Short mmCIF file of C-alpha atoms and ligand atoms in Angstrom, two decimals:
data_model
loop_
_atom_site.label_atom_id
_atom_site.label_comp_id
_atom_site.label_asym_id
_atom_site.label_seq_id
_atom_site.Cartn_x
_atom_site.Cartn_y
_atom_site.Cartn_z
CA MET A 193 0.05 0.11 0.22
CA ASN A 194 1.75 3.56 -0.78
CA GLU A 195 2.48 5.26 2.44
CA THR A 196 0.84 8.15 1.59
CA VAL A 197 -2.77 6.65 1.11
CA GLY A 198 -2.44 4.71 4.77
CA ARG A 199 -5.03 2.80 6.48
CA ARG A 200 -8.05 4.34 6.69
CA GLY A 201 -7.62 6.15 3.16
CA PHE A 202 -7.63 2.18 1.32
CA LEU A 203 -10.61 1.32 3.83
CA GLY A 204 -12.61 5.00 2.89
CA GLY A 205 -11.22 4.09 -1.01
CA LEU A 206 -13.49 0.74 -0.55
CA VAL A 207 -16.38 3.16 1.19
CA ALA A 208 -16.69 5.06 -2.49
CA VAL A 209 -16.08 2.11 -4.97
CA GLY A 210 -17.97 -0.02 -3.02
CA ALA A 211 -20.92 2.44 -3.39
CA PHE A 212 -20.02 3.39 -6.78
CA ALA A 213 -17.83 3.55 -9.44
CA ALA A 214 -17.93 6.38 -10.08
CA THR A 215 -16.02 7.11 -13.72
CA GLY A 216 -16.91 10.92 -13.69
CA CYS A 217 -18.98 13.49 -11.90
CA SER A 218 -22.39 13.59 -13.38
CA TYR A 219 -22.31 9.82 -13.04
CA LEU A 220 -26.27 9.76 -11.99
CA SER A 221 -28.85 12.74 -13.08
CA GLY A 222 -32.37 13.62 -12.61
CA ASN A 223 -34.28 11.80 -10.02
CA GLY A 224 -31.97 9.22 -9.85
CA TRP A 225 -30.33 11.34 -7.12
CA ASP A 226 -33.07 10.77 -4.15
CA HIS A 227 -33.63 7.15 -4.72
CA ARG A 228 -29.51 6.98 -4.79
CA VAL A 229 -28.81 9.28 -2.65
CA ALA A 230 -30.73 7.55 -0.14
CA GLN A 231 -28.86 4.64 -0.13
CA LEU A 232 -25.48 5.90 -0.48
CA SER A 233 -25.67 8.62 2.11
CA VAL A 234 -23.82 6.34 4.94
CA PRO A 235 -24.49 7.64 8.46
CA LEU A 236 -21.70 8.29 10.61
CA THR A 237 -20.47 5.87 13.10
CA ARG A 238 -22.23 7.01 16.35
CA PRO A 239 -20.22 5.53 19.81
CA PRO A 240 -22.90 3.62 21.93
CA GLY A 241 -25.59 6.18 22.85
CA GLY A 242 -24.88 8.56 20.45
CA ALA A 243 -22.82 10.47 22.69
CA ARG A 244 -21.19 13.06 20.12
CA ARG A 245 -23.23 15.04 17.87
CA ILE A 246 -22.33 15.45 14.23
CA GLY A 247 -23.31 18.72 12.06
CA ALA A 248 -22.92 20.86 9.07
CA ALA A 249 -22.87 23.80 7.68
CA VAL A 250 -26.03 24.90 5.69
CA ARG A 251 -27.55 27.59 3.50
CA PRO A 252 -31.42 28.11 3.06
CA GLU A 253 -30.42 26.39 -0.56
CA HIS A 254 -29.60 23.23 0.92
CA LEU A 255 -32.98 22.58 2.83
CA VAL A 256 -35.28 22.24 -0.26
CA ALA A 257 -37.80 19.94 0.11
CA GLY A 258 -37.00 16.91 -1.99
CA THR A 259 -34.13 17.67 -3.12
CA ALA A 260 -31.14 15.07 -2.46
CA MET A 261 -28.80 17.45 -0.63
CA ALA A 262 -31.96 18.46 1.66
CA ALA A 263 -32.12 14.44 2.20
CA LEU A 264 -28.44 14.04 2.94
CA VAL A 265 -28.64 16.61 5.62
CA SER A 266 -31.53 15.40 7.35
CA ARG A 267 -29.80 11.88 6.98
CA GLN A 268 -26.20 12.82 8.51
CA CYS A 269 -26.82 15.83 10.64
CA ASP A 270 -27.86 16.34 14.51
CA PHE A 271 -27.30 19.69 14.10
CA LEU A 272 -27.34 22.66 11.79
CA VAL A 273 -25.00 25.50 11.66
CA PRO A 274 -26.10 28.40 9.49
CA GLU A 275 -22.91 28.94 7.33
CA PHE A 276 -23.25 32.25 6.65
CA HIS A 277 -26.86 33.77 7.94
CA GLY A 278 -26.58 34.02 11.18
CA GLN A 279 -24.24 36.66 10.75
CA TRP A 280 -24.65 39.94 11.73
CA SER A 281 -24.54 41.89 8.95
CA ALA A 282 -26.34 38.98 7.08
CA VAL A 283 -29.59 39.50 9.67
CA GLU A 284 -29.31 43.72 10.21
CA TRP A 285 -27.42 45.27 6.82
CA GLU A 286 -28.56 48.45 7.65
CA ARG A 287 -29.31 49.66 11.19
CA GLY A 288 -32.70 49.09 12.94
CA LYS A 289 -34.03 47.12 10.33
CA PRO A 290 -33.19 43.31 10.77
CA TRP A 291 -34.58 40.56 8.36
CA TYR A 292 -34.33 37.12 9.39
CA GLY A 293 -35.81 35.09 6.57
CA ASN A 294 -33.17 32.77 5.96
CA LEU A 295 -32.12 32.11 9.33
CA ASP A 296 -35.91 31.61 10.07
CA ALA A 297 -35.86 29.02 7.05
CA ILE A 298 -32.65 27.19 8.66
CA ALA A 299 -34.60 27.20 12.31
CA ALA A 300 -37.73 25.86 10.48
CA PHE A 301 -36.16 22.78 8.89
CA ALA A 302 -34.90 21.78 11.54
CA ARG A 303 -37.32 22.13 14.00
CA ALA A 304 -39.69 20.26 10.82
CA GLN A 305 -36.62 17.35 11.27
CA ARG A 306 -35.77 17.84 15.13
CA LYS A 307 -32.75 19.06 14.59
CA SER A 308 -30.56 21.46 17.27
CA VAL A 309 -29.15 24.30 15.63
CA ARG A 310 -25.77 26.16 16.65
CA GLY A 311 -25.96 29.89 16.14
CA HIS A 312 -23.02 30.73 14.36
CA ALA A 313 -21.83 33.94 15.40
CA LEU A 314 -23.18 36.21 17.65
CA ILE A 315 -19.47 38.60 17.53
CA TRP A 316 -17.36 38.32 14.69
CA GLU A 317 -15.21 41.33 13.38
CA LYS A 318 -15.56 40.22 9.46
CA MET A 319 -19.39 40.16 9.44
CA THR A 320 -20.35 42.95 12.01
CA PRO A 321 -21.79 45.64 10.06
CA LYS A 322 -20.09 48.93 9.03
CA TRP A 323 -22.86 50.69 10.72
CA ALA A 324 -22.45 49.19 14.14
CA ARG A 325 -18.48 49.17 13.53
CA ALA A 326 -18.88 52.66 13.22
CA ALA A 327 -21.61 53.50 16.21
CA MET A 328 -19.76 51.43 18.35
CA LEU A 329 -16.37 53.01 18.18
CA GLU A 330 -17.93 56.37 18.20
CA GLU A 331 -20.32 56.08 21.03
CA ARG A 332 -19.14 53.19 22.95
CA ASP A 333 -22.01 51.91 24.20
CA TRP A 334 -22.75 48.45 24.93
CA ARG A 335 -26.12 48.60 24.34
CA ILE A 336 -25.88 48.63 20.34
CA VAL A 337 -24.36 45.38 21.18
CA GLU A 338 -26.85 44.46 23.48
CA THR A 339 -29.72 45.26 21.42
CA HIS A 340 -28.10 42.97 18.49
CA PHE A 341 -27.80 39.98 21.09
CA ALA A 342 -31.69 40.88 22.27
CA SER A 343 -32.63 40.51 18.62
CA LEU A 344 -31.60 36.83 18.10
CA LEU A 345 -31.46 34.88 21.43
CA PRO A 346 -35.02 35.40 22.14
CA ARG A 347 -36.62 34.86 18.94
CA PHE A 348 -34.54 31.56 18.44
CA ALA A 349 -34.89 30.24 21.80
CA ASP A 350 -34.86 26.76 20.49
CA THR A 351 -31.33 27.30 19.38
CA ASP A 352 -29.33 25.63 22.17
CA GLU A 353 -26.36 26.73 21.12
CA TRP A 354 -24.12 29.73 20.44
CA ILE A 355 -21.02 30.85 18.98
CA VAL A 356 -20.31 33.84 21.37
CA VAL A 357 -17.25 35.22 19.80
CA ASN A 358 -15.67 34.16 16.78
CA GLU A 359 -11.96 34.33 15.85
CA CYS A 360 -10.88 37.44 18.95
CA ILE A 361 -7.39 35.34 18.86
CA ASP A 362 -4.28 37.48 17.55
CA THR A 363 -1.00 36.64 18.69
CA GLU A 364 0.67 38.54 15.80
CA ASN A 365 -0.69 42.30 16.37
CA GLY A 366 -3.55 41.88 19.30
CA GLU A 367 -3.80 43.94 22.42
CA GLN A 368 -2.71 40.89 24.44
CA ASN A 369 -3.39 38.33 21.75
CA LEU A 370 -6.55 39.57 21.38
CA GLN A 371 -7.69 41.03 18.09
CA ARG A 372 -7.52 44.68 17.93
CA ASN A 373 -11.15 44.93 16.36
CA SER A 374 -13.94 47.04 16.86
CA PHE A 375 -15.39 45.34 19.97
CA GLN A 376 -11.79 45.32 21.54
CA GLN A 377 -11.06 49.03 20.74
CA ALA A 378 -14.35 50.15 21.72
CA PHE A 379 -14.99 48.36 25.03
CA GLY A 380 -11.35 46.96 25.89
CA ASN A 381 -10.31 43.38 26.33
CA GLY A 382 -13.46 42.72 28.43
CA TYR A 383 -15.98 42.32 25.52
CA VAL A 384 -15.52 38.80 25.50
CA ALA A 385 -16.46 38.45 28.94
CA ARG A 386 -19.56 40.87 28.28
CA ALA A 387 -20.99 39.14 24.92
CA LEU A 388 -20.65 35.98 27.17
CA GLU A 389 -22.55 37.45 30.08
CA THR A 390 -25.07 39.47 27.77
CA ALA A 391 -25.73 36.26 25.79
CA ARG A 392 -26.25 34.35 29.04
CA GLU A 393 -28.87 36.67 30.85
CA LEU A 394 -30.68 36.71 27.07
CA ALA A 395 -30.20 32.52 26.57
CA PRO A 396 -30.25 31.04 30.18
CA HIS A 397 -30.54 27.69 28.52
CA ALA A 398 -28.25 27.64 25.94
CA ARG A 399 -24.91 26.35 25.70
CA LEU A 400 -22.15 29.27 24.87
CA LEU A 401 -18.90 28.85 22.76
CA ILE A 402 -15.52 30.70 21.65
CA ASN A 403 -14.69 30.11 18.58
CA ASP A 404 -11.28 29.99 16.67
CA TYR A 405 -8.63 28.72 14.12
CA SER A 406 -4.95 27.78 13.56
CA VAL A 407 -3.87 25.86 16.75
CA GLU A 408 -3.82 22.36 14.78
CA TYR A 409 -0.76 22.49 13.55
CA SER A 410 3.46 22.67 14.84
CA ASN A 411 4.05 25.88 13.84
CA PRO A 412 4.88 28.94 15.77
CA ILE A 413 2.08 30.65 15.18
CA ASP A 414 -0.85 27.43 16.22
CA GLU A 415 1.71 27.35 19.11
CA ALA A 416 1.09 30.72 19.85
CA ARG A 417 -2.43 30.63 19.33
CA ARG A 418 -3.29 27.46 21.58
CA THR A 419 -1.16 29.17 24.32
CA ALA A 420 -3.55 32.26 23.67
CA LEU A 421 -6.68 30.77 23.65
CA LEU A 422 -5.65 28.61 27.30
CA LYS A 423 -5.05 31.62 28.70
CA LEU A 424 -8.34 33.25 27.75
CA VAL A 425 -10.40 30.45 28.61
CA GLU A 426 -8.14 30.67 32.16
CA ARG A 427 -8.95 33.56 32.59
CA LEU A 428 -12.48 33.25 31.88
CA ARG A 429 -12.67 30.51 33.82
CA HIS A 430 -10.88 32.24 37.18
CA ASP A 431 -13.72 35.61 36.24
CA GLY A 432 -16.65 32.71 36.69
CA THR A 433 -17.65 34.22 33.42
CA PRO A 434 -20.02 32.00 31.90
CA LEU A 435 -18.31 29.27 28.96
CA ASP A 436 -19.68 26.39 28.13
CA GLY A 437 -16.90 25.35 25.02
CA VAL A 438 -14.61 26.22 22.93
CA GLY A 439 -14.98 25.50 19.34
CA VAL A 440 -11.81 24.79 16.93
CA GLN A 441 -12.48 25.70 13.63
CA ALA A 442 -10.37 22.60 12.06
CA HIS A 443 -10.09 24.15 8.65
CA LEU A 444 -7.51 20.97 7.70
CA GLU A 445 -4.69 22.04 5.20
CA LEU A 446 -2.39 19.31 3.23
CA ALA A 447 0.09 21.78 2.62
CA LYS A 448 1.19 22.38 6.68
CA GLY A 449 1.64 18.62 7.12
CA PRO A 450 0.26 16.24 9.70
CA VAL A 451 -1.71 17.92 12.51
CA ALA A 452 0.50 17.85 15.72
CA ALA A 453 -1.38 15.07 17.17
CA ARG A 454 1.06 15.54 20.53
CA SER A 455 0.28 19.58 20.75
CA LEU A 456 -3.07 19.12 20.13
CA ALA A 457 -3.77 16.66 22.52
CA LYS A 458 -1.88 18.56 24.73
CA PHE A 459 -4.25 21.27 24.18
CA PHE A 460 -7.32 19.25 24.23
CA ASP A 461 -6.26 18.37 27.74
CA GLU A 462 -5.45 21.59 28.92
CA LEU A 463 -9.23 22.79 27.71
CA GLN A 464 -11.24 19.73 29.28
CA GLN A 465 -9.15 19.96 32.76
CA MET A 466 -10.86 23.75 32.76
CA ASN A 467 -14.33 21.92 32.31
CA VAL A 468 -15.02 23.11 28.84
CA ASP A 469 -16.27 21.25 26.20
CA ILE A 470 -14.43 21.12 23.01
CA ALA A 471 -16.65 21.12 19.47
CA ILE A 472 -15.12 20.49 16.43
CA THR A 473 -16.83 23.33 14.78
CA GLU A 474 -15.57 23.29 10.95
CA LEU A 475 -13.90 20.67 9.96
CA ASP A 476 -12.69 20.80 6.09
CA VAL A 477 -9.26 20.18 4.23
CA LEU A 478 -8.30 22.76 1.56
CA GLU A 479 -5.92 20.78 -0.80
CA ASP A 480 -2.34 21.33 -1.47
CA HIS A 481 -2.67 20.12 -5.39
CA ARG A 482 -5.22 18.73 -7.52
CA GLY A 483 -3.01 17.19 -10.59
CA ALA A 484 -3.40 13.60 -9.02
CA PRO A 485 -5.67 10.62 -9.67
CA ILE A 486 -9.24 11.32 -7.85
CA GLU A 487 -8.58 8.64 -6.12
CA ARG A 488 -4.54 9.57 -5.01
CA ARG A 489 -6.31 12.87 -3.52
CA ASP A 490 -9.44 11.30 -2.21
CA ALA A 491 -7.47 9.20 -0.12
CA ARG A 492 -4.78 11.66 1.41
CA VAL A 493 -7.74 13.98 2.45
CA ALA A 494 -9.20 11.37 4.75
CA ASP A 495 -5.96 10.32 5.48
CA ALA A 496 -5.33 13.82 6.85
CA VAL A 497 -8.23 13.43 8.52
CA ASP A 498 -8.21 10.14 9.97
CA ARG A 499 -4.95 11.51 11.59
CA PHE A 500 -7.08 14.22 12.93
CA MET A 501 -9.79 12.14 14.39
CA ASP A 502 -7.19 10.10 16.04
CA VAL A 503 -6.70 12.69 18.58
CA VAL A 504 -10.21 13.88 18.66
CA ASN A 505 -11.03 10.21 19.10
CA ALA A 506 -9.18 10.22 22.24
CA GLN A 507 -10.88 13.08 23.65
CA THR A 508 -13.55 12.33 25.95
CA GLY A 509 -14.57 16.25 26.02
CA VAL A 510 -15.00 16.64 22.32
CA SER A 511 -18.89 16.93 22.67
CA SER A 512 -19.71 18.00 18.96
CA LEU A 513 -18.32 17.72 15.28
CA ALA A 514 -19.25 20.02 12.24
CA THR A 515 -17.73 19.53 9.14
CA TRP A 516 -18.00 23.22 6.76
CA GLY A 517 -21.14 22.07 4.57
CA LEU A 518 -21.09 18.13 3.24
CA SER A 519 -20.64 18.65 -0.53
CA ASP A 520 -17.36 20.01 -2.66
CA LYS A 521 -19.87 22.28 -4.08
CA ASP A 522 -20.65 24.47 -1.81
CA SER A 523 -17.28 24.37 -0.15
CA TRP A 524 -16.05 28.70 1.01
CA LEU A 525 -12.60 27.06 -0.24
CA GLN A 526 -13.92 27.22 -3.58
CA GLU A 527 -13.03 30.49 -3.80
CA ARG A 528 -9.81 30.01 -2.64
CA ALA A 529 -8.51 29.84 -6.86
CA ALA A 530 -9.84 30.48 -10.01
CA ALA A 531 -9.88 26.91 -10.86
CA THR A 532 -12.18 25.39 -8.46
CA ARG A 533 -13.97 28.54 -8.49
CA SER A 534 -14.98 27.72 -12.41
CA ALA A 535 -15.17 23.87 -11.70
CA CYS A 536 -18.34 24.90 -9.36
CA ALA A 537 -20.10 27.42 -12.34
CA CYS A 538 -19.19 24.82 -15.02
CA SER A 539 -21.96 22.84 -16.73
CA PRO A 540 -22.14 20.03 -15.67
CA ILE A 541 -20.29 21.06 -12.43
CA ASP A 542 -16.49 19.57 -12.75
CA CYS A 543 -16.28 17.39 -9.21
CA ALA A 544 -12.35 16.53 -10.03
CA GLY A 545 -11.72 20.48 -10.76
CA MET A 546 -13.14 21.64 -7.21
CA ASN A 547 -10.92 21.05 -3.88
CA ARG A 548 -12.00 17.89 -2.58
CA GLY A 549 -12.72 18.69 0.95
CA LEU A 550 -15.67 17.68 2.47
CA PRO A 551 -17.29 14.44 3.02
CA TYR A 552 -19.26 14.32 -0.30
CA ASP A 553 -17.96 15.60 -3.92
CA GLY A 554 -19.91 17.82 -6.00
CA GLU A 555 -22.71 15.28 -6.81
CA LEU A 556 -23.39 14.42 -3.39
CA MET A 557 -21.10 10.92 -3.91
CA PRO A 558 -19.68 9.93 -0.76
CA LYS A 559 -15.45 9.78 -0.85
CA PRO A 560 -13.26 8.21 1.45
CA MET A 561 -13.16 11.41 3.91
CA LEU A 562 -16.67 10.39 5.53
CA SER A 563 -15.88 6.56 6.41
CA ALA A 564 -12.59 8.87 8.18
CA LEU A 565 -15.00 10.88 9.78
CA THR A 566 -16.09 8.22 12.21
CA ILE A 567 -16.22 9.05 15.53
CA ALA A 568 -15.15 6.02 18.52
O1 G3I B 17 -26.18 34.72 -0.53
C1 G3I B 17 -25.13 35.95 -1.24
C2 G3I B 17 -25.75 35.98 -2.63
O2 G3I B 17 -27.21 36.04 -2.47
C3 G3I B 17 -25.03 36.82 -3.16
O3 G3I B 17 -25.46 36.94 -4.74
C4 G3I B 17 -23.23 36.53 -3.01
C5 G3I B 17 -22.66 37.64 -3.85
O4 G3I B 17 -21.36 38.29 -3.00
O5 G3I B 17 -23.34 36.45 -1.92
C6 G3I B 17 -23.69 35.77 -0.83
O6 G3I B 17 -23.35 35.87 0.33
C7 G3I B 17 -22.15 35.03 0.83
C8 G3I B 17 -22.60 34.15 1.62
O7 G3I B 17 -21.37 33.47 1.59
C9 G3I B 17 -23.41 32.64 1.30
O8 G3I B 17 -22.79 32.00 0.35
C10 G3I B 17 -21.74 36.23 1.41
O9 G3I B 17 -20.99 37.52 -0.02
C11 G3I B 17 -20.18 35.91 1.85
O10 G3I B 17 -19.24 36.55 2.88
C12 G3I B 17 -20.22 34.65 2.47
O11 G3I B 17 -18.89 34.18 2.91
C13 G3I B 17 -19.05 33.08 4.00
C14 G3I B 17 -17.95 33.66 4.97
O12 G3I B 17 -17.70 32.59 6.19
C15 G3I B 17 -18.10 35.39 5.45
O13 G3I B 17 -19.33 34.94 6.20
C16 G3I B 17 -18.97 31.56 3.98
O14 G3I B 17 -19.45 30.94 3.11
C17 G3I B 17 -18.48 31.20 4.90
O15 G3I B 17 -18.19 29.89 4.71
C18 G3I B 17 -17.61 31.77 5.51
O16 G3I B 17 -17.61 30.85 7.12
C19 G3I B 17 -16.20 31.06 7.90
C20 G3I B 17 -16.85 31.09 9.36
O17 G3I B 17 -18.10 31.81 9.33
C21 G3I B 17 -15.81 31.38 10.65
N1 G3I B 17 -14.53 30.29 9.67
C22 G3I B 17 -13.48 30.88 9.16
C23 G3I B 17 -15.07 30.06 7.72
C24 G3I B 17 -14.51 30.52 6.52
O18 G3I B 17 -14.00 31.97 6.14
#
């Protein structure tokens, strides 16, 4: 066996071949898909009693009744994460004129399917409307933030988990390792705790998380970010700030080599010792090159996920795992290159031309990554 394929990659290859000898992307089209997808979608293996929850980022267009994608979401996910439509910019582009149509659609689908929703994300600089950033810096009035929270949390009272602060760590240009964003500049580093306290007041029964990225690899930046995130959690814990979990985004990148298994395990252990849940929140894989045959590429992606899952599965503190989408064609990673963008835009779509970093390809065919997501 080729050493780069690895154990899981080989097994995973059987999953794909066993399901279909996929000779191209549009292997099946038309109504055949609904039937096929029902057969194809391989339920992720859950631990006895289904202790760990499996979810995925979704958009309203993925949830249209009667479509293969909606059937797949329904079969694969215990919970849903609005990929974009829960962001402040997406619900209140203009001050005082909130619109929740897309978020309502996702919540309605989840309710109908008896699935939970993870709210994503109450605070994220990148998706904070321009008017809000200007107002906070000018008025320095926490009620601007509170009003945003108060418009969402009671409306989606059955959302049982919220990413309260997304991507606040910055070890290169931050203020005491916190990103100098509008919230930090207007309210100081204490805005993280304040946001968690405000969320707890408005959603006393929801689990509250902070969520960050680049903590998975052996490099100085990831190491510094792991340390900074641990220090932040330690401080929040010391001050008695409400915090139920830490989200690790897990945007894996093949170019970065294998995940830092020992450092990551130590990081997870230290979080667990501080009695916070760990959520894998946005798992996907960025390929380093796309020239090899599909089988080889998919096996390398599966192998990277498998190594990551070996660390995850050794942890009792990891309570959930979400992939950042289910099908390659919807992955934000396609935006990273013109070639992958056009692979999604052509007709029929070019599954081989896409970044293949999610469990299903552009035509919802399962890939070896799916079997690598088997959680113990
Ligand atoms: O839906 C509109 C569409 O109607 C319009 O024609 C199009 C024009 O640009 O925009 C579409 O909205 C886009 C949206 O994704 C839905 O596709 C927004 O422009 C675009 O900014 C938005 O990007 C999202 C990004 O976060 C910013 O919110 C990505 O989908 C989403 O994958 C990405 O997810 C983030 C996590 O929230 C945090 N961690 C990193 C991760 C990847 O950046």
